[in-house]
mmCIF file of N, CA and C in Angstrom:
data_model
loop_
_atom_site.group_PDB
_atom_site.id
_atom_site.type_symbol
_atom_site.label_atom_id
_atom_site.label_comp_id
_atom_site.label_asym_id
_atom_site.label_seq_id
_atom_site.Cartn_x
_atom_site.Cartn_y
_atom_site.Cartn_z
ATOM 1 N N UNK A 1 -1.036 -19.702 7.917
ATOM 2 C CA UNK A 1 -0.417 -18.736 7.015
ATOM 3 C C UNK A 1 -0.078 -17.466 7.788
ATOM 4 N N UNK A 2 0.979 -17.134 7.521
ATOM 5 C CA UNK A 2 1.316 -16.010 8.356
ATOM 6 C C UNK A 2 0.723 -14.783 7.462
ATOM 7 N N UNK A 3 0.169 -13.527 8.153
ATOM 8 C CA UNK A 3 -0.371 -12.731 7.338
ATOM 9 C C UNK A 3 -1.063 -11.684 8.709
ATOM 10 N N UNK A 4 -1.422 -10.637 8.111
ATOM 11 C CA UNK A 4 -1.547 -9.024 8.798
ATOM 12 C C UNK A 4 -3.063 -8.938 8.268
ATOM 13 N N UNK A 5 -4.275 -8.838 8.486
ATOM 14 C CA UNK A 5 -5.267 -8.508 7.899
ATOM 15 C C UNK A 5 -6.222 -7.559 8.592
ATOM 16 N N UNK A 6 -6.158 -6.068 7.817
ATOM 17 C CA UNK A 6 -6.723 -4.806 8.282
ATOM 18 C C UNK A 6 -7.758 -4.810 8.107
ATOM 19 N N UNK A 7 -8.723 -4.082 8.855
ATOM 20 C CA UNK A 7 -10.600 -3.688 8.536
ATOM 21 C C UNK A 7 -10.966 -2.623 9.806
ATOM 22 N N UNK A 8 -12.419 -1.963 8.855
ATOM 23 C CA UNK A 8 -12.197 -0.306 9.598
ATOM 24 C C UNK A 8 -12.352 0.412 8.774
ATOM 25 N N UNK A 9 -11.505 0.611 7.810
ATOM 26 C CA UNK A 9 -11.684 1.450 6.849
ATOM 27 C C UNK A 9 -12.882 2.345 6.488
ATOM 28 N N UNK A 10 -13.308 3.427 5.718
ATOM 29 C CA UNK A 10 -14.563 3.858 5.386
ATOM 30 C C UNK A 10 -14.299 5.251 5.035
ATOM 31 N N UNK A 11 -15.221 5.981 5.141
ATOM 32 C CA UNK A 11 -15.373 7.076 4.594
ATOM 33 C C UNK A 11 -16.120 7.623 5.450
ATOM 34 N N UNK A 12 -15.594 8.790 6.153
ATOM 35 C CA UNK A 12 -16.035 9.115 7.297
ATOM 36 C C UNK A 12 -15.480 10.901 7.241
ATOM 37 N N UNK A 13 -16.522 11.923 7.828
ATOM 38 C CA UNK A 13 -16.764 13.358 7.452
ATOM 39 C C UNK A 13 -15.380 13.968 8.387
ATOM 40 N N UNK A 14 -15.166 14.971 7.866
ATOM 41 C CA UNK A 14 -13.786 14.980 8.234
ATOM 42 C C UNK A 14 -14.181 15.994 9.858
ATOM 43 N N UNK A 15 -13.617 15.864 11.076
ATOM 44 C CA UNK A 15 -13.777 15.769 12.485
ATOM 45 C C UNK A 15 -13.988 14.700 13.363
ATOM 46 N N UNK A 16 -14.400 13.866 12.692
ATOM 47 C CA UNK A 16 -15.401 12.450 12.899
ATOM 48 C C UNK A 16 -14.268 11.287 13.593
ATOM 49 N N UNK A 17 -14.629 10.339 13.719
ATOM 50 C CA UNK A 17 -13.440 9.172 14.521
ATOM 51 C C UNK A 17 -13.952 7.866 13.738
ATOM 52 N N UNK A 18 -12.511 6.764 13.457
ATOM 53 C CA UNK A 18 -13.185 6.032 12.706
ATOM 54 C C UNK A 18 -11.994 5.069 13.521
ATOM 55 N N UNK A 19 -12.138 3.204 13.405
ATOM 56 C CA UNK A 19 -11.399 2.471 14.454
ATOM 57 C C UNK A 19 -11.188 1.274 13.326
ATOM 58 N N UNK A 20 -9.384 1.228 13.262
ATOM 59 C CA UNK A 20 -8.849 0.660 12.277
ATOM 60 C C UNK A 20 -8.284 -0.557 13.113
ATOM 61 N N UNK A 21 -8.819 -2.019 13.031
ATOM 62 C CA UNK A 21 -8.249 -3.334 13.325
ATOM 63 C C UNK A 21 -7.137 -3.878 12.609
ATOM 64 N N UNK A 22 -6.200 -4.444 12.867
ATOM 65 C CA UNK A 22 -5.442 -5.222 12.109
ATOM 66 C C UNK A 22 -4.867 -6.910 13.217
ATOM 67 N N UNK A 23 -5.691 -7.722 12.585
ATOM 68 C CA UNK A 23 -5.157 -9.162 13.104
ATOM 69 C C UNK A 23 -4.291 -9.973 12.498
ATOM 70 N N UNK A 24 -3.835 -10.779 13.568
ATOM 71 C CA UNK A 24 -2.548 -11.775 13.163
ATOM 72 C C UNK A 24 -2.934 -12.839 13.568
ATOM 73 N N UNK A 25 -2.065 -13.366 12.137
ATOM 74 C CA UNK A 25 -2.156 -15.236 11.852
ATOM 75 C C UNK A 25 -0.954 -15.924 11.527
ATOM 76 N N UNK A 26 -1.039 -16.803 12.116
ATOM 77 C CA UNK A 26 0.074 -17.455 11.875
ATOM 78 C C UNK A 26 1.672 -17.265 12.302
ATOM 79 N N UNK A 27 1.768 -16.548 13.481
ATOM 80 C CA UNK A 27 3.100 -16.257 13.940
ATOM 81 C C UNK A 27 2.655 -15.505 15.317
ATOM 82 N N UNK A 28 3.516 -15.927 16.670
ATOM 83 C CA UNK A 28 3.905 -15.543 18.154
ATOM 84 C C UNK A 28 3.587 -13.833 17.647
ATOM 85 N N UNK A 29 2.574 -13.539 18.395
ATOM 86 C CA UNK A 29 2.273 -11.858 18.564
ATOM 87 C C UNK A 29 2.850 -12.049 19.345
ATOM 88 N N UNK A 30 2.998 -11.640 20.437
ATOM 89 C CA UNK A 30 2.970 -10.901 21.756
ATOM 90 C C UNK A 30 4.596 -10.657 21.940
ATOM 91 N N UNK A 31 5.594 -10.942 20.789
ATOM 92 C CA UNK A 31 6.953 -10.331 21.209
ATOM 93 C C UNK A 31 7.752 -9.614 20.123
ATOM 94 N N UNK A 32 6.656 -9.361 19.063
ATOM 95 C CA UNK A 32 7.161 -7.954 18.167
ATOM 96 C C UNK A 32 6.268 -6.749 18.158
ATOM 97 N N UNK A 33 6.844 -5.575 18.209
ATOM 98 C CA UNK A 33 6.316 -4.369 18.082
ATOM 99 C C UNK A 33 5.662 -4.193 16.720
ATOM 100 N N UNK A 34 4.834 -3.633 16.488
ATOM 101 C CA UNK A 34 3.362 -3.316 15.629
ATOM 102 C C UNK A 34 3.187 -2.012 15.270
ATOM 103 N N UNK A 35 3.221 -1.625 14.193
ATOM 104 C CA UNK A 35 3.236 -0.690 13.713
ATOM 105 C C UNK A 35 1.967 0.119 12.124
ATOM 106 N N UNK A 36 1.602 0.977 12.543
ATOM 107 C CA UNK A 36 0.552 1.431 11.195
ATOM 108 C C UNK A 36 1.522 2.549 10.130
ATOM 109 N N UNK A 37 1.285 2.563 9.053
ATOM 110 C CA UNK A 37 1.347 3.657 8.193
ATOM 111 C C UNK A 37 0.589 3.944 7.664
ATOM 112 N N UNK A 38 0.728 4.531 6.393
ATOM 113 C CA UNK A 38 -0.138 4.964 5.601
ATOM 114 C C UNK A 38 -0.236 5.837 4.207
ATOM 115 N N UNK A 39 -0.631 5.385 3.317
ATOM 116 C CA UNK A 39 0.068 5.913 1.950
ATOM 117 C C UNK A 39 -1.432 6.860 1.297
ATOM 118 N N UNK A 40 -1.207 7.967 1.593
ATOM 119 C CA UNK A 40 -2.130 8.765 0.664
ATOM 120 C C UNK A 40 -2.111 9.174 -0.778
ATOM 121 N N UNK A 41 -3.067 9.354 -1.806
ATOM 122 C CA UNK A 41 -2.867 9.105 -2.914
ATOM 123 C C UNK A 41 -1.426 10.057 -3.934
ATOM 124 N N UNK A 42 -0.425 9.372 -4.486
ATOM 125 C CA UNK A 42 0.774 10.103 -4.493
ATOM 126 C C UNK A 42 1.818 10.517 -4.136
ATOM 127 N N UNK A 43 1.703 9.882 -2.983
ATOM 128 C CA UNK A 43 2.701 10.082 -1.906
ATOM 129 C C UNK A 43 3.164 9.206 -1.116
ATOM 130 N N UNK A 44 4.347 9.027 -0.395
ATOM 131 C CA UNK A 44 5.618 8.066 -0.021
ATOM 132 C C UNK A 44 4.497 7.564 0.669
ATOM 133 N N UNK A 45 4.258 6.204 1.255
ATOM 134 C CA UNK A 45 4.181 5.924 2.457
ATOM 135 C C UNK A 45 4.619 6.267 3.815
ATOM 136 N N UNK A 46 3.956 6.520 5.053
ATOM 137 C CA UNK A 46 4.820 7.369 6.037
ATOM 138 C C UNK A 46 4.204 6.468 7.156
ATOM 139 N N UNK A 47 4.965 7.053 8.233
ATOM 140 C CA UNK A 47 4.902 6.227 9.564
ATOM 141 C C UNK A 47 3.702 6.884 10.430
ATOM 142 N N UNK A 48 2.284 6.252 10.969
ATOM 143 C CA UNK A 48 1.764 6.644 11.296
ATOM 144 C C UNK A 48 1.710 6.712 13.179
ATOM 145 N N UNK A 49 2.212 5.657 13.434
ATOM 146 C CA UNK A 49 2.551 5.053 14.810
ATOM 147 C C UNK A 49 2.890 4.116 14.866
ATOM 148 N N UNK A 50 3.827 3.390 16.623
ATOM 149 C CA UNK A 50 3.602 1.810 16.365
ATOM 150 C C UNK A 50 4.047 2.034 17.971
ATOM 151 N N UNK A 51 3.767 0.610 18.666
ATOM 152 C CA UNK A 51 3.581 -0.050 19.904
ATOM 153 C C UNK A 51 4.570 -1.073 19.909
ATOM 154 N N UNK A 52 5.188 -1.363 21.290
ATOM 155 C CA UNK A 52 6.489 -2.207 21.599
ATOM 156 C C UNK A 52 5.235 -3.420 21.647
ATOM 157 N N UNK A 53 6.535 -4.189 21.873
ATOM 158 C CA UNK A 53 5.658 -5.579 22.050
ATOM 159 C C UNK A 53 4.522 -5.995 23.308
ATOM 160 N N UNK A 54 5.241 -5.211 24.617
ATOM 161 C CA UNK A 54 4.179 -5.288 25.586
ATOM 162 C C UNK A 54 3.391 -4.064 25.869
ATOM 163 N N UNK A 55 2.957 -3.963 24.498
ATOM 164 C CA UNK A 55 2.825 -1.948 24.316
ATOM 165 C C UNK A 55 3.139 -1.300 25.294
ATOM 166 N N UNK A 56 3.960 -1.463 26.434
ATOM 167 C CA UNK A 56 4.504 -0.122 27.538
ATOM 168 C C UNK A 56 4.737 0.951 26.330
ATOM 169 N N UNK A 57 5.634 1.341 25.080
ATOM 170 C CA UNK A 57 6.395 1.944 24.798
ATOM 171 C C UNK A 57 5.302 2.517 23.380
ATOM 172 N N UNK A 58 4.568 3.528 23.259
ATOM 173 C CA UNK A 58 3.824 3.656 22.203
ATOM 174 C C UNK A 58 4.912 5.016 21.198
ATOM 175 N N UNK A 59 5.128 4.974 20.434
ATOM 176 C CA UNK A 59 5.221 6.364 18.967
ATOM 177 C C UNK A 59 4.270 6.896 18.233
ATOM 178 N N UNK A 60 4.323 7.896 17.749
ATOM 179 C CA UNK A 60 3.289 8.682 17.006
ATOM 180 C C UNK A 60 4.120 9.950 16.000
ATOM 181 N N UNK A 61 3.645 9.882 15.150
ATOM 182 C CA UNK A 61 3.951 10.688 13.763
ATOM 183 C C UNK A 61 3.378 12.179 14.750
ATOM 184 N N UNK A 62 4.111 13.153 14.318
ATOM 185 C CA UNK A 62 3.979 14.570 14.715
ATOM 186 C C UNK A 62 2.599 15.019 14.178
ATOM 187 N N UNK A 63 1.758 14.262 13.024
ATOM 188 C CA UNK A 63 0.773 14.794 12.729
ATOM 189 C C UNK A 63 -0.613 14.206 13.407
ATOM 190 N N UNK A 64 -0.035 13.265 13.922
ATOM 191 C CA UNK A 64 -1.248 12.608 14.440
ATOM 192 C C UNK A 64 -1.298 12.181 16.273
ATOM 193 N N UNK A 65 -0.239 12.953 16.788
ATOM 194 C CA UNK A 65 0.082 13.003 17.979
ATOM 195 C C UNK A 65 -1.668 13.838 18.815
ATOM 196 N N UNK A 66 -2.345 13.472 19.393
ATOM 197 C CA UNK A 66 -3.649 14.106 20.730
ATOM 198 C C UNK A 66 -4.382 13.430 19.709
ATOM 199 N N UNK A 67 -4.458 12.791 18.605
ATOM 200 C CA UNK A 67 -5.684 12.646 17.526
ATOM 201 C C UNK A 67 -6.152 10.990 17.479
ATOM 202 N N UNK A 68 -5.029 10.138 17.341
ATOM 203 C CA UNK A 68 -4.631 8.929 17.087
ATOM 204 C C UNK A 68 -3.943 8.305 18.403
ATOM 205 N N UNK A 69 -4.838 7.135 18.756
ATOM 206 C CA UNK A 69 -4.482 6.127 19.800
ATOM 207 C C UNK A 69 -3.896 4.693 19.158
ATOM 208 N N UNK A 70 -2.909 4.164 19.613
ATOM 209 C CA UNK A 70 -2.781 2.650 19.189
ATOM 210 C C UNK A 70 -2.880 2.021 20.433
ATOM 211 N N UNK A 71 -3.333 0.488 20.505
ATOM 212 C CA UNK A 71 -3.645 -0.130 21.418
ATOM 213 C C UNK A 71 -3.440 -2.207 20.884
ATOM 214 N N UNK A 72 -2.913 -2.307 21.679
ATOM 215 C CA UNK A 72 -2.500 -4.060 21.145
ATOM 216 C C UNK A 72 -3.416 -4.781 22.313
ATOM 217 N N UNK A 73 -3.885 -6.037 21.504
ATOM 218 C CA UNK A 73 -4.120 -7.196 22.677
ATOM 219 C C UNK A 73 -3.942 -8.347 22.495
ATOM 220 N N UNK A 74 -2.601 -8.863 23.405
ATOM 221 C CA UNK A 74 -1.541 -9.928 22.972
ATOM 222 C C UNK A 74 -2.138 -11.392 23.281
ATOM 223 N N UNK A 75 -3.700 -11.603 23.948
ATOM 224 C CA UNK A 75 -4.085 -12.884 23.733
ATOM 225 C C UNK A 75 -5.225 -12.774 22.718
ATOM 226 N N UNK A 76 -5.429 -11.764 22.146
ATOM 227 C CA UNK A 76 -6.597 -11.695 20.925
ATOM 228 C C UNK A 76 -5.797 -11.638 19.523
ATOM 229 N N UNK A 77 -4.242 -11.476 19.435
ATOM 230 C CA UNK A 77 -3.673 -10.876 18.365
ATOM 231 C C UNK A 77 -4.307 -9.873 17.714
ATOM 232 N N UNK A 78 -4.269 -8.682 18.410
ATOM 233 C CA UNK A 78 -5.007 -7.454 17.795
ATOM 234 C C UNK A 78 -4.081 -6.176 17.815
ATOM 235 N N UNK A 79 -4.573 -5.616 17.165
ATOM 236 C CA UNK A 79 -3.596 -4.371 16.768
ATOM 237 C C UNK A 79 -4.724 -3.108 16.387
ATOM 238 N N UNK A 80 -4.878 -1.972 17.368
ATOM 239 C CA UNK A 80 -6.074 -1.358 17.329
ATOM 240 C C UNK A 80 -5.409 0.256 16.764
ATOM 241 N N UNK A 81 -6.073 0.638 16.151
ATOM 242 C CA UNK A 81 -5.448 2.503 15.788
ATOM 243 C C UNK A 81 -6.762 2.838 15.485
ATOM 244 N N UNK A 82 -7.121 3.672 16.611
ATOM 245 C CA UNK A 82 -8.138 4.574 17.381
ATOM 246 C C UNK A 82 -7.537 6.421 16.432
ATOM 247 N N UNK A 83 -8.197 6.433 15.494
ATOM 248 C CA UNK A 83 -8.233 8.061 15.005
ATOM 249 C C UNK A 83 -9.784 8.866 15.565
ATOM 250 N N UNK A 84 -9.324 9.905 15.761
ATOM 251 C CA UNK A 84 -10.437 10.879 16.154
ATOM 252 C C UNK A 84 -9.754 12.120 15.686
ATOM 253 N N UNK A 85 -10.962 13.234 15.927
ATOM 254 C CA UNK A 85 -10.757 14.607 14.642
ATOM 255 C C UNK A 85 -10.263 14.027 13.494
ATOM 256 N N UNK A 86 -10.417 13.751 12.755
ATOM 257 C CA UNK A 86 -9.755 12.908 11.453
ATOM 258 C C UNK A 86 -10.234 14.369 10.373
ATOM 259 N N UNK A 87 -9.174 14.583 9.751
ATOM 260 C CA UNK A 87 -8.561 15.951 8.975
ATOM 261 C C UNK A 87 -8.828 14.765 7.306
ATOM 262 N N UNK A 88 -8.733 15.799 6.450
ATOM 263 C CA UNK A 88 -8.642 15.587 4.914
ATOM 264 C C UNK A 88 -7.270 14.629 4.706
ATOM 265 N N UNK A 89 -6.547 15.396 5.078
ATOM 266 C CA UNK A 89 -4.884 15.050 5.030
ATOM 267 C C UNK A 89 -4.957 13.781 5.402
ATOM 268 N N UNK A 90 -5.671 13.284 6.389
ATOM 269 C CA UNK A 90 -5.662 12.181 7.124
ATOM 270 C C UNK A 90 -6.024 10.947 5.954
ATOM 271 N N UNK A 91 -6.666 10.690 4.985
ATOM 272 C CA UNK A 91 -6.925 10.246 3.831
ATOM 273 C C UNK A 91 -5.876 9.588 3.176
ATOM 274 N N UNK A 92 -6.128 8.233 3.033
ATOM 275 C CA UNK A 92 -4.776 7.421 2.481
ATOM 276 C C UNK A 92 -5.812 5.824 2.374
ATOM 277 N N UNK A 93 -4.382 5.130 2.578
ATOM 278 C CA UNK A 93 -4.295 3.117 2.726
ATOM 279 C C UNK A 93 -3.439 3.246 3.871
ATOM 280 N N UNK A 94 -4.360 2.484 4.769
ATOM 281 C CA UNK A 94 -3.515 2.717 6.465
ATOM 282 C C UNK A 94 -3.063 0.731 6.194
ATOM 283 N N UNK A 95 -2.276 1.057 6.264
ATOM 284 C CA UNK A 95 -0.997 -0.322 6.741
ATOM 285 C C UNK A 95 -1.065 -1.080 8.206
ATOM 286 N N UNK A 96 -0.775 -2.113 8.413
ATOM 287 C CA UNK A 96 -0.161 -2.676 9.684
ATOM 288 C C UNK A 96 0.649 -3.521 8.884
ATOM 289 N N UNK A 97 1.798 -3.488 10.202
ATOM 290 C CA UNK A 97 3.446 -4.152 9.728
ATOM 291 C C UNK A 97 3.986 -4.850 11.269
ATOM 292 N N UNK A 98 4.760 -5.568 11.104
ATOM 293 C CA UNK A 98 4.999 -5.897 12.068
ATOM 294 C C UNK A 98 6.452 -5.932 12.032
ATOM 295 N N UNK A 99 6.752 -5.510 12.755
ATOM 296 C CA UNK A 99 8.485 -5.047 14.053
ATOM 297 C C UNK A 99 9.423 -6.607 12.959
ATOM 298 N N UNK A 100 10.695 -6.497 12.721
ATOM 299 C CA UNK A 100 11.642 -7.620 12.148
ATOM 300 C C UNK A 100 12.038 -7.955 13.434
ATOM 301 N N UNK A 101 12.510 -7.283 14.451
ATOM 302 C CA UNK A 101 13.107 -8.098 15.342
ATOM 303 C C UNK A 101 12.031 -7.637 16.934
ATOM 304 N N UNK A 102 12.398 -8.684 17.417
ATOM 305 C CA UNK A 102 11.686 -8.838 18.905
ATOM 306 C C UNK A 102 12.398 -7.993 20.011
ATOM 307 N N UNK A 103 10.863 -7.796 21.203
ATOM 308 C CA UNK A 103 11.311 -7.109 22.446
ATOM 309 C C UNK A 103 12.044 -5.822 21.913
ATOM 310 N N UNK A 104 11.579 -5.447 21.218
ATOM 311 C CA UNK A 104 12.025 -3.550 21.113
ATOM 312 C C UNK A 104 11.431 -2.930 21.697
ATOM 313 N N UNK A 105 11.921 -1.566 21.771
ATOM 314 C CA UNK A 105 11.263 -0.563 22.398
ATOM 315 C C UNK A 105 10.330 0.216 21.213
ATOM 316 N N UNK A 106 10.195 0.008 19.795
ATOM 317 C CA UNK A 106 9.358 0.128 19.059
ATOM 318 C C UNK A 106 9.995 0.850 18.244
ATOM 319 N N UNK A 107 9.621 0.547 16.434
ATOM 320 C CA UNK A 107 9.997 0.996 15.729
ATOM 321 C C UNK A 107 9.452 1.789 15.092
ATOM 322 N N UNK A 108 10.161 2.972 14.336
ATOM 323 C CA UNK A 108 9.144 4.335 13.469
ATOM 324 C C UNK A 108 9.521 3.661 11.997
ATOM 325 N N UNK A 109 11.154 3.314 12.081
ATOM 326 C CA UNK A 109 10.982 3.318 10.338
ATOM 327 C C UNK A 109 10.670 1.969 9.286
ATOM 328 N N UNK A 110 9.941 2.470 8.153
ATOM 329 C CA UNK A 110 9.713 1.001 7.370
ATOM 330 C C UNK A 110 10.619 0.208 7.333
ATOM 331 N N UNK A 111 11.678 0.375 7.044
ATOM 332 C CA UNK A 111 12.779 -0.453 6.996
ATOM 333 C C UNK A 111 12.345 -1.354 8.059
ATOM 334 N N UNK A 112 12.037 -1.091 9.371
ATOM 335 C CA UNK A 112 12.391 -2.008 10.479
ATOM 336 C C UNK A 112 11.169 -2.847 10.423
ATOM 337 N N UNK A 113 10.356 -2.825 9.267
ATOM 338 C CA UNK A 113 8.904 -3.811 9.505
ATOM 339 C C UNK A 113 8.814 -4.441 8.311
ATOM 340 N N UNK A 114 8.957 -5.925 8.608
ATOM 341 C CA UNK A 114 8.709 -6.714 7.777
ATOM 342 C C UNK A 114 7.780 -7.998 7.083
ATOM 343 N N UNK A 115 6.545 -7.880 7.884
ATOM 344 C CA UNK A 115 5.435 -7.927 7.226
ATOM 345 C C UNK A 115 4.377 -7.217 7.495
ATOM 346 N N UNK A 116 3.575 -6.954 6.011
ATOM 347 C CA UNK A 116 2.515 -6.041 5.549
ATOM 348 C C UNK A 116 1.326 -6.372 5.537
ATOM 349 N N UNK A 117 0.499 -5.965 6.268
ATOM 350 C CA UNK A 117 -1.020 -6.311 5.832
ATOM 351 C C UNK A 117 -1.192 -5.856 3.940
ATOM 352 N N UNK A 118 -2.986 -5.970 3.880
ATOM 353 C CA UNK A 118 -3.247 -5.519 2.610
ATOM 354 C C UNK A 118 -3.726 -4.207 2.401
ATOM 355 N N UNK A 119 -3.557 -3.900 3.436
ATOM 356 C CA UNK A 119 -4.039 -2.085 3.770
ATOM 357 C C UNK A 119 -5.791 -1.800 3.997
ATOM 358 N N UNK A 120 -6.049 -0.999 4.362
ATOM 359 C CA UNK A 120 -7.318 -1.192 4.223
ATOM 360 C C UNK A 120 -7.545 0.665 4.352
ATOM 361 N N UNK A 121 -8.561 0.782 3.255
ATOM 362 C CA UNK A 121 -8.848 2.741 2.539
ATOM 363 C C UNK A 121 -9.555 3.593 4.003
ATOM 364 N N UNK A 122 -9.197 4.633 3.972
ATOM 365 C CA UNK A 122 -9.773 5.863 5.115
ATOM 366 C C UNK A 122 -9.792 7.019 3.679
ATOM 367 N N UNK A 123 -10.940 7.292 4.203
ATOM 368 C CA UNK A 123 -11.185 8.551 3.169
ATOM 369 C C UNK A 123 -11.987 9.310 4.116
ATOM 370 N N UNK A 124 -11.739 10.706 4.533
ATOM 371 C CA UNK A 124 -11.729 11.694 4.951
ATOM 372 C C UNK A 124 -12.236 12.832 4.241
ATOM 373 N N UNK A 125 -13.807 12.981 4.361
ATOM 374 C CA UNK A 125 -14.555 14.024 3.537
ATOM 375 C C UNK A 125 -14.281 15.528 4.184
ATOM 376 N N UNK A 126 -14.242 16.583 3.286
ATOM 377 C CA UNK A 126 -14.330 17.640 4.354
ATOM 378 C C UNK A 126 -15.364 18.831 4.061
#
């Protein structure tokens, strides 16, 4: 079955670092770019980062740029987003999606990702 499945999640004091997994099943990782968002309560979903396919090429949202690491590993099918200082704001349903088309240099917008994990909660005490 092809499918995105996130874990990590928690509730964690806000400065603190918390390490969000997302694995793949059922479909060739290692030649689409990977991507996280994240929908906090009320608000659009937004682009949190994402990684090319041979992650050379990483992106990052302006808010989470020195804070937030992504990291792939293309014989484990893994998809890693490493947050540290983690802020209030930071508080949502963090996503993994995966890239529609192959060998990019990596995509920011939803449009360009077409399958969704089931999200998995970050809550950010402060």
């Amino acid at each position: 079955q092809v499918q995105l499945v996130e874990s990590g999640g928690g509730l964690v004091q806000a400065g603190g670092s918390l390490t969000l997994s997302c694995a793949a099943f059922g479909f060739t990782f290692g030649v689409n770019g990977m991507g996280w968002f994240r929908q906090a309560p009320g608000k659009e979903r937004e682009f949190v980062g994402s990684i090319s396919w041979g992650g050379r090429r990483i992106n990052y949202a302006d808010s989470v740029k020195g804070r937030f690491t992504i990291s792939r590993d293309n014989v484990k099918n893994t998809v890693t987003l490493q947050m540290s200082s983690l802020k209030s704001d930071d508080t949502g349903v963090y996503y993994c999606a995966r890239e529609k088309s192959s060998f990019t240099l990596g995509a920011v917008a939803e449009d360009d990702f077409n399958l969704w994990g089931q999200g998995t909660q970050v809550i950010v005490s402060s």
